PDB file of C-alpha atoms in Angstrom:
ATOM      1  CA  UNK P   1      19.126   0.644   5.743  1.00 95.00           C
ATOM      2  CA  UNK P   2      16.424  -0.255   3.250  1.00 97.00           C
ATOM      3  CA  UNK P   3      15.572   2.557   0.865  1.00 98.00           C
ATOM      4  CA  UNK P   4      13.342   2.861  -2.167  1.00 98.00           C
ATOM      5  CA  UNK P   5      13.957   6.023  -4.169  1.00 98.00           C
ATOM      6  CA  UNK P   6      11.528   6.906  -6.923  1.00 98.00           C
ATOM      7  CA  UNK P   7      11.901   9.085  -9.999  1.00 97.00           C
ATOM      8  CA  UNK P   8      10.588  12.626 -10.136  1.00 97.00           C
ATOM      9  CA  UNK P   9       7.212  14.105 -10.932  1.00 98.00           C
ATOM     10  CA  UNK P  10       5.803  13.794 -14.447  1.00 97.00           C
ATOM     11  CA  UNK P  11       3.270  15.754 -16.479  1.00 98.00           C
ATOM     12  CA  UNK P  12       1.723  13.886 -19.378  1.00 98.00           C
ATOM     13  CA  UNK P  13      -0.982  14.494 -21.955  1.00 97.00           C
ATOM     14  CA  UNK P  14      -3.978  12.178 -22.267  1.00 97.00           C
ATOM     15  CA  UNK P  15      -3.140   9.133 -24.351  1.00 97.00           C
ATOM     16  CA  UNK P  16       0.569   9.248 -23.514  1.00 98.00           C
ATOM     17  CA  UNK P  17       2.582   6.775 -21.424  1.00 98.00           C
ATOM     18  CA  UNK P  18       4.583   7.220 -18.236  1.00 98.00           C
ATOM     19  CA  UNK P  19       7.330   5.080 -16.764  1.00 98.00           C
ATOM     20  CA  UNK P  20       8.169   5.461 -13.070  1.00 98.00           C
ATOM     21  CA  UNK P  21      11.328   3.992 -11.568  1.00 98.00           C
ATOM     22  CA  UNK P  22      12.016   2.749  -8.061  1.00 98.00           C
ATOM     23  CA  UNK P  23      15.657   2.163  -7.083  1.00 98.00           C
ATOM     24  CA  UNK P  24      16.181  -0.168  -4.135  1.00 98.00           C
ATOM     25  CA  UNK P  25      19.138  -0.293  -1.784  1.00 97.00           C
ATOM     26  CA  UNK P  26      20.060  -1.788   1.570  1.00 97.00           C
ATOM     27  CA  UNK P  27      18.836  -5.328   0.887  1.00 97.00           C
ATOM     28  CA  UNK P  28      19.130  -8.185  -1.619  1.00 97.00           C
ATOM     29  CA  UNK P  29      16.857  -6.971  -4.394  1.00 97.00           C
ATOM     30  CA  UNK P  30      15.994 -10.398  -5.799  1.00 97.00           C
ATOM     31  CA  UNK P  31      14.850 -11.731  -2.424  1.00 96.00           C
ATOM     32  CA  UNK P  32      11.681  -9.593  -2.345  1.00 97.00           C
ATOM     33  CA  UNK P  33       8.888  -8.488  -4.620  1.00 96.00           C
ATOM     34  CA  UNK P  34       7.866  -4.931  -5.407  1.00 98.00           C
ATOM     35  CA  UNK P  35       4.294  -3.721  -5.329  1.00 97.00           C
ATOM     36  CA  UNK P  36       2.905  -0.534  -6.878  1.00 98.00           C
ATOM     37  CA  UNK P  37       0.151   1.465  -5.207  1.00 98.00           C
ATOM     38  CA  UNK P  38      -1.412   4.712  -6.330  1.00 98.00           C
ATOM     39  CA  UNK P  39      -3.410   7.433  -4.630  1.00 98.00           C
ATOM     40  CA  UNK P  40      -5.513   9.957  -6.511  1.00 98.00           C
ATOM     41  CA  UNK P  41      -5.786  13.434  -4.958  1.00 97.00           C
ATOM     42  CA  UNK P  42      -7.842  13.273  -1.763  1.00 96.00           C
ATOM     43  CA  UNK P  43      -8.601   9.584  -2.291  1.00 97.00           C
ATOM     44  CA  UNK P  44      -7.590   6.279  -0.766  1.00 97.00           C
ATOM     45  CA  UNK P  45      -4.890   3.797  -1.673  1.00 97.00           C
ATOM     46  CA  UNK P  46      -5.304   1.624  -4.749  1.00 97.00           C
ATOM     47  CA  UNK P  47      -3.296  -1.568  -5.258  1.00 96.00           C
ATOM     48  CA  UNK P  48      -1.977  -1.739  -8.819  1.00 97.00           C
ATOM     49  CA  UNK P  49      -0.023  -4.980  -8.867  1.00 96.00           C
ATOM     50  CA  UNK P  50       3.248  -6.612  -7.959  1.00 96.00           C
ATOM     51  CA  UNK P  51       6.318  -8.124  -9.525  1.00 96.00           C
ATOM     52  CA  UNK P  52       8.705 -10.729  -8.235  1.00 95.00           C
ATOM     53  CA  UNK P  53      12.244  -9.387  -8.453  1.00 95.00           C
ATOM     54  CA  UNK P  54      13.423 -13.005  -8.345  1.00 94.00           C
ATOM     55  CA  UNK P  55      11.800 -14.283 -11.531  1.00 94.00           C
ATOM     56  CA  UNK P  56       9.833 -11.370 -12.995  1.00 94.00           C
ATOM     57  CA  UNK P  57       6.402 -12.917 -12.406  1.00 95.00           C
ATOM     58  CA  UNK P  58       3.682 -10.300 -12.261  1.00 96.00           C
ATOM     59  CA  UNK P  59       0.111  -9.905 -11.054  1.00 94.00           C
ATOM     60  CA  UNK P  60      -1.849  -6.829 -12.081  1.00 95.00           C
ATOM     61  CA  UNK P  61      -5.091  -5.355 -10.792  1.00 93.00           C
ATOM     62  CA  UNK P  62      -7.881  -6.351 -13.107  1.00 91.00           C
ATOM     63  CA  UNK P  63      -8.886  -2.763 -13.895  1.00 92.00           C
ATOM     64  CA  UNK P  64      -5.370  -1.979 -15.162  1.00 95.00           C
ATOM     65  CA  UNK P  65      -4.827  -5.147 -17.189  1.00 92.00           C
ATOM     66  CA  UNK P  66      -3.610  -4.268 -20.675  1.00 95.00           C
ATOM     67  CA  UNK P  67      -2.424  -0.760 -19.709  1.00 97.00           C
ATOM     68  CA  UNK P  68       0.214  -1.464 -17.066  1.00 98.00           C
ATOM     69  CA  UNK P  69       3.557  -3.251 -17.260  1.00 98.00           C
ATOM     70  CA  UNK P  70       5.874  -3.823 -14.310  1.00 98.00           C
ATOM     71  CA  UNK P  71       9.491  -4.799 -14.853  1.00 98.00           C
ATOM     72  CA  UNK P  72      12.739  -5.015 -12.938  1.00 98.00           C
ATOM     73  CA  UNK P  73      16.405  -4.553 -13.761  1.00 97.00           C
ATOM     74  CA  UNK P  74      18.324  -6.722 -11.317  1.00 96.00           C
ATOM     75  CA  UNK P  75      21.675  -5.272 -12.463  1.00 97.00           C
ATOM     76  CA  UNK P  76      20.690  -1.906 -11.006  1.00 97.00           C
ATOM     77  CA  UNK P  77      18.161  -3.073  -8.356  1.00 98.00           C
ATOM     78  CA  UNK P  78      15.507  -0.964  -9.991  1.00 98.00           C
ATOM     79  CA  UNK P  79      11.821  -1.636 -10.533  1.00 98.00           C
ATOM     80  CA  UNK P  80       9.734   0.095 -13.175  1.00 98.00           C
ATOM     81  CA  UNK P  81       6.034   0.705 -13.653  1.00 98.00           C
ATOM     82  CA  UNK P  82       4.781   1.798 -17.083  1.00 98.00           C
ATOM     83  CA  UNK P  83       1.206   2.967 -17.550  1.00 98.00           C
ATOM     84  CA  UNK P  84      -0.081   3.556 -21.078  1.00 98.00           C
ATOM     85  CA  UNK P  85      -3.059   5.347 -22.633  1.00 97.00           C
ATOM     86  CA  UNK P  86      -3.145   7.797 -19.762  1.00 98.00           C
ATOM     87  CA  UNK P  87      -6.433   9.426 -18.773  1.00 97.00           C
ATOM     88  CA  UNK P  88      -7.175  12.301 -16.432  1.00 97.00           C
ATOM     89  CA  UNK P  89      -8.256   9.872 -13.719  1.00 97.00           C
ATOM     90  CA  UNK P  90      -4.749   8.358 -13.728  1.00 98.00           C
ATOM     91  CA  UNK P  91      -3.557  11.561 -12.050  1.00 98.00           C
ATOM     92  CA  UNK P  92      -2.193  10.326  -8.745  1.00 98.00           C
ATOM     93  CA  UNK P  93       0.809   9.790  -6.542  1.00 98.00           C
ATOM     94  CA  UNK P  94       2.374   6.452  -7.442  1.00 98.00           C
ATOM     95  CA  UNK P  95       4.234   4.507  -4.761  1.00 98.00           C
ATOM     96  CA  UNK P  96       6.479   1.475  -4.934  1.00 98.00           C
ATOM     97  CA  UNK P  97       6.786  -0.722  -1.867  1.00 98.00           C
ATOM     98  CA  UNK P  98       8.789  -3.796  -0.914  1.00 98.00           C
ATOM     99  CA  UNK P  99       6.751  -6.923  -0.332  1.00 95.00           C
ATOM    100  CA  UNK P 100       7.628  -9.037   2.699  1.00 91.00           C
ATOM    101  CA  UNK P 101       5.387 -12.127   2.955  1.00 88.00           C
ATOM    102  CA  UNK P 102       2.561 -10.144   1.423  1.00 88.00           C
ATOM    103  CA  UNK P 103       3.020  -7.038   3.564  1.00 94.00           C
ATOM    104  CA  UNK P 104       4.432  -3.755   2.287  1.00 96.00           C
ATOM    105  CA  UNK P 105       7.192  -3.046   4.765  1.00 95.00           C
ATOM    106  CA  UNK P 106       9.151  -0.266   3.037  1.00 97.00           C
ATOM    107  CA  UNK P 107       7.777   2.383   0.720  1.00 98.00           C
ATOM    108  CA  UNK P 108       9.210   4.825  -1.766  1.00 98.00           C
ATOM    109  CA  UNK P 109       8.598   8.534  -1.365  1.00 98.00           C
ATOM    110  CA  UNK P 110       5.983   8.618  -4.128  1.00 98.00           C
ATOM    111  CA  UNK P 111       5.911  10.077  -7.635  1.00 98.00           C
ATOM    112  CA  UNK P 112       3.223  12.526  -8.707  1.00 98.00           C
ATOM    113  CA  UNK P 113       1.934  11.854 -12.204  1.00 98.00           C
ATOM    114  CA  UNK P 114      -0.331  14.558 -13.596  1.00 98.00           C
ATOM    115  CA  UNK P 115      -2.351  13.885 -16.732  1.00 98.00           C
ATOM    116  CA  UNK P 116      -3.572  17.069 -18.316  1.00 96.00           C
ATOM    117  CA  UNK P 117      -4.099  18.476 -21.773  1.00 94.00           C
TER     118      UNK P 117
ATOM    119  CA  UNK E   1     -12.217  -8.001  -6.897  1.00 50.00           C
ATOM    120  CA  UNK E   2     -13.314  -8.143  -3.256  1.00 63.00           C
ATOM    121  CA  UNK E   3     -13.877  -5.075  -1.136  1.00 89.00           C
ATOM    122  CA  UNK E   4     -12.702  -4.037   2.312  1.00 94.00           C
ATOM    123  CA  UNK E   5     -14.957  -1.556   4.092  1.00 96.00           C
ATOM    124  CA  UNK E   6     -13.874   0.854   6.832  1.00 97.00           C
ATOM    125  CA  UNK E   7     -15.669   3.615   8.711  1.00 96.00           C
ATOM    126  CA  UNK E   8     -14.701   6.945   7.093  1.00 96.00           C
ATOM    127  CA  UNK E   9     -13.769   8.706  10.327  1.00 97.00           C
ATOM    128  CA  UNK E  10     -13.423   8.177  14.062  1.00 97.00           C
ATOM    129  CA  UNK E  11     -12.301  10.434  16.873  1.00 97.00           C
ATOM    130  CA  UNK E  12     -10.620   9.636  20.170  1.00 96.00           C
ATOM    131  CA  UNK E  13      -9.707  11.692  23.205  1.00 97.00           C
ATOM    132  CA  UNK E  14      -6.017  11.988  23.979  1.00 96.00           C
ATOM    133  CA  UNK E  15      -4.902   8.958  25.988  1.00 96.00           C
ATOM    134  CA  UNK E  16      -8.041   6.953  25.314  1.00 97.00           C
ATOM    135  CA  UNK E  17      -8.546   3.811  23.218  1.00 97.00           C
ATOM    136  CA  UNK E  18      -9.879   3.640  19.687  1.00 97.00           C
ATOM    137  CA  UNK E  19     -10.696   0.627  17.531  1.00 98.00           C
ATOM    138  CA  UNK E  20     -10.742   0.810  13.731  1.00 97.00           C
ATOM    139  CA  UNK E  21     -12.513  -1.963  11.863  1.00 97.00           C
ATOM    140  CA  UNK E  22     -12.193  -3.431   8.399  1.00 97.00           C
ATOM    141  CA  UNK E  23     -14.836  -5.736   6.952  1.00 97.00           C
ATOM    142  CA  UNK E  24     -14.642  -8.018   3.957  1.00 94.00           C
ATOM    143  CA  UNK E  25     -15.118 -11.570   2.813  1.00 91.00           C
ATOM    144  CA  UNK E  26     -11.398 -12.095   2.193  1.00 91.00           C
ATOM    145  CA  UNK E  27     -10.742 -11.580   5.905  1.00 93.00           C
ATOM    146  CA  UNK E  28     -12.323 -14.945   6.639  1.00 92.00           C
ATOM    147  CA  UNK E  29      -9.295 -16.503   4.917  1.00 90.00           C
ATOM    148  CA  UNK E  30      -6.458 -13.986   5.176  1.00 91.00           C
ATOM    149  CA  UNK E  31      -5.008 -11.666   7.790  1.00 94.00           C
ATOM    150  CA  UNK E  32      -5.129  -7.938   7.237  1.00 96.00           C
ATOM    151  CA  UNK E  33      -2.165  -5.639   7.435  1.00 97.00           C
ATOM    152  CA  UNK E  34      -2.606  -2.041   8.567  1.00 98.00           C
ATOM    153  CA  UNK E  35      -0.983   1.130   7.275  1.00 98.00           C
ATOM    154  CA  UNK E  36      -0.795   4.598   8.781  1.00 98.00           C
ATOM    155  CA  UNK E  37      -0.576   7.575   6.443  1.00 98.00           C
ATOM    156  CA  UNK E  38      -0.002  11.161   7.524  1.00 97.00           C
ATOM    157  CA  UNK E  39      -0.650  14.080   5.154  1.00 96.00           C
ATOM    158  CA  UNK E  40       1.919  14.346   2.397  1.00 95.00           C
ATOM    159  CA  UNK E  41       3.744  11.199   3.469  1.00 97.00           C
ATOM    160  CA  UNK E  42       4.005   7.631   2.249  1.00 98.00           C
ATOM    161  CA  UNK E  43       2.083   4.981   4.186  1.00 98.00           C
ATOM    162  CA  UNK E  44       3.802   3.136   7.018  1.00 98.00           C
ATOM    163  CA  UNK E  45       3.155  -0.486   7.978  1.00 97.00           C
ATOM    164  CA  UNK E  46       1.983  -0.651  11.617  1.00 98.00           C
ATOM    165  CA  UNK E  47       0.490  -4.160  11.970  1.00 97.00           C
ATOM    166  CA  UNK E  48       0.920  -7.352   9.952  1.00 96.00           C
ATOM    167  CA  UNK E  49       0.000 -10.998  10.326  1.00 93.00           C
ATOM    168  CA  UNK E  50      -1.964 -12.146  13.347  1.00 92.00           C
ATOM    169  CA  UNK E  51      -0.765  -9.230  15.495  1.00 96.00           C
ATOM    170  CA  UNK E  52       2.813  -8.230  14.675  1.00 96.00           C
ATOM    171  CA  UNK E  53       4.429  -4.809  14.832  1.00 96.00           C
ATOM    172  CA  UNK E  54       7.414  -3.815  12.690  1.00 95.00           C
ATOM    173  CA  UNK E  55      10.434  -2.500  14.502  1.00 94.00           C
ATOM    174  CA  UNK E  56       9.831   1.039  15.720  1.00 95.00           C
ATOM    175  CA  UNK E  57       6.052   0.837  15.934  1.00 97.00           C
ATOM    176  CA  UNK E  58       4.832   1.570  19.490  1.00 96.00           C
ATOM    177  CA  UNK E  59       3.157  -1.241  21.391  1.00 96.00           C
ATOM    178  CA  UNK E  60      -0.017   0.828  21.780  1.00 97.00           C
ATOM    179  CA  UNK E  61      -0.879  -0.456  18.283  1.00 98.00           C
ATOM    180  CA  UNK E  62      -2.413  -3.930  18.152  1.00 97.00           C
ATOM    181  CA  UNK E  63      -4.396  -6.015  15.704  1.00 97.00           C
ATOM    182  CA  UNK E  64      -7.064  -8.688  15.932  1.00 96.00           C
ATOM    183  CA  UNK E  65      -9.470 -10.542  13.694  1.00 96.00           C
ATOM    184  CA  UNK E  66     -12.796 -12.363  13.957  1.00 96.00           C
ATOM    185  CA  UNK E  67     -14.855 -13.741  11.112  1.00 95.00           C
ATOM    186  CA  UNK E  68     -14.975 -11.203   8.307  1.00 95.00           C
ATOM    187  CA  UNK E  69     -13.713  -8.318  10.446  1.00 97.00           C
ATOM    188  CA  UNK E  70     -10.185  -7.196  11.223  1.00 97.00           C
ATOM    189  CA  UNK E  71      -9.493  -4.535  13.832  1.00 98.00           C
ATOM    190  CA  UNK E  72      -6.689  -2.144  14.654  1.00 98.00           C
ATOM    191  CA  UNK E  73      -6.676  -0.849  18.227  1.00 98.00           C
ATOM    192  CA  UNK E  74      -4.734   2.139  19.507  1.00 97.00           C
ATOM    193  CA  UNK E  75      -4.533   1.959  23.301  1.00 97.00           C
ATOM    194  CA  UNK E  76      -3.674   5.315  24.818  1.00 97.00           C
ATOM    195  CA  UNK E  77      -3.855   7.380  21.623  1.00 96.00           C
ATOM    196  CA  UNK E  78      -1.282  10.128  21.201  1.00 97.00           C
ATOM    197  CA  UNK E  79      -1.483  13.308  19.170  1.00 97.00           C
ATOM    198  CA  UNK E  80       0.957  11.866  16.642  1.00 97.00           C
ATOM    199  CA  UNK E  81      -1.440   8.989  15.927  1.00 97.00           C
ATOM    200  CA  UNK E  82      -3.774  11.357  14.083  1.00 98.00           C
ATOM    201  CA  UNK E  83      -3.668  10.022  10.536  1.00 98.00           C
ATOM    202  CA  UNK E  84      -5.457   7.973   7.904  1.00 98.00           C
ATOM    203  CA  UNK E  85      -5.418   4.226   8.435  1.00 98.00           C
ATOM    204  CA  UNK E  86      -5.865   1.615   5.737  1.00 98.00           C
ATOM    205  CA  UNK E  87      -6.290  -2.133   5.982  1.00 97.00           C
ATOM    206  CA  UNK E  88      -4.989  -4.394   3.227  1.00 97.00           C
ATOM    207  CA  UNK E  89      -5.499  -8.037   2.469  1.00 95.00           C
ATOM    208  CA  UNK E  90      -5.547 -10.605  -0.260  1.00 89.00           C
ATOM    209  CA  UNK E  91      -8.241 -10.419  -2.871  1.00 84.00           C
ATOM    210  CA  UNK E  92     -10.497 -13.416  -2.323  1.00 76.00           C
ATOM    211  CA  UNK E  93     -11.540 -13.587  -5.967  1.00 74.00           C
ATOM    212  CA  UNK E  94      -8.691 -15.977  -6.732  1.00 66.00           C
ATOM    213  CA  UNK E  95      -6.450 -13.743  -8.841  1.00 69.00           C
ATOM    214  CA  UNK E  96      -3.676 -13.582  -6.187  1.00 74.00           C
ATOM    215  CA  UNK E  97      -4.004  -9.829  -5.949  1.00 87.00           C
ATOM    216  CA  UNK E  98      -4.484  -7.505  -3.011  1.00 92.00           C
ATOM    217  CA  UNK E  99      -7.023  -4.875  -2.050  1.00 94.00           C
ATOM    218  CA  UNK E 100      -6.951  -1.886   0.280  1.00 96.00           C
ATOM    219  CA  UNK E 101      -9.706  -0.823   2.588  1.00 97.00           C
ATOM    220  CA  UNK E 102     -11.538   2.462   2.060  1.00 97.00           C
ATOM    221  CA  UNK E 103      -9.573   4.153   4.824  1.00 97.00           C
ATOM    222  CA  UNK E 104     -10.383   5.663   8.222  1.00 98.00           C
ATOM    223  CA  UNK E 105      -9.429   9.170   9.322  1.00 98.00           C
ATOM    224  CA  UNK E 106      -8.501   9.138  13.017  1.00 98.00           C
ATOM    225  CA  UNK E 107      -8.734  12.443  14.848  1.00 97.00           C
ATOM    226  CA  UNK E 108      -7.173  12.771  18.310  1.00 96.00           C
ATOM    227  CA  UNK E 109      -9.047  15.340  20.381  1.00 94.00           C
TER     228      UNK E 109
END
């Protein structure tokens, strides 16, 4: 069965960076893309971007351009999302999700990232 | 980026029908997908494409689209359908990205 398992919760200081991992299993990793979505406390879903696990092509949300990098390691079927220059409003649950023809059909369990001094 | 607008909250009596709408310019060109999210859980895809349900999603969930509006209909709402619902579609600004709707809280009375 398809599973996406994310790394554990993180607490970071403003200005620091965080790197969240998303390990995929149960399907051919390079046949699908991975999208990242975040949700601030009590707020809605925010699309952050996606990466092709086939060729590494990326597309980032305009508001995160320059601060976010998405990568994959095909040898371990793992996707990564790094966010730099963290601010308090980056505090959120970060989700990875598998992309199937543009739709997010399987999701990770979420990773809480707290940015606090 | 483009925006997708949803009503913040709707309520429905148990067993009745509720329609959730999503409005945005990008919907004139692209289908919306719909996600259900219960408190403390990851979202779940319930409708994609013209009107397709992933395996395991009850057939009381259906989707439709007209002009700049996409709709998710729950026919015969059950208590377990109480959740937040989000639409999602391509960003029509040309950057190949996606955008989520503002979300609708569905309460089953």
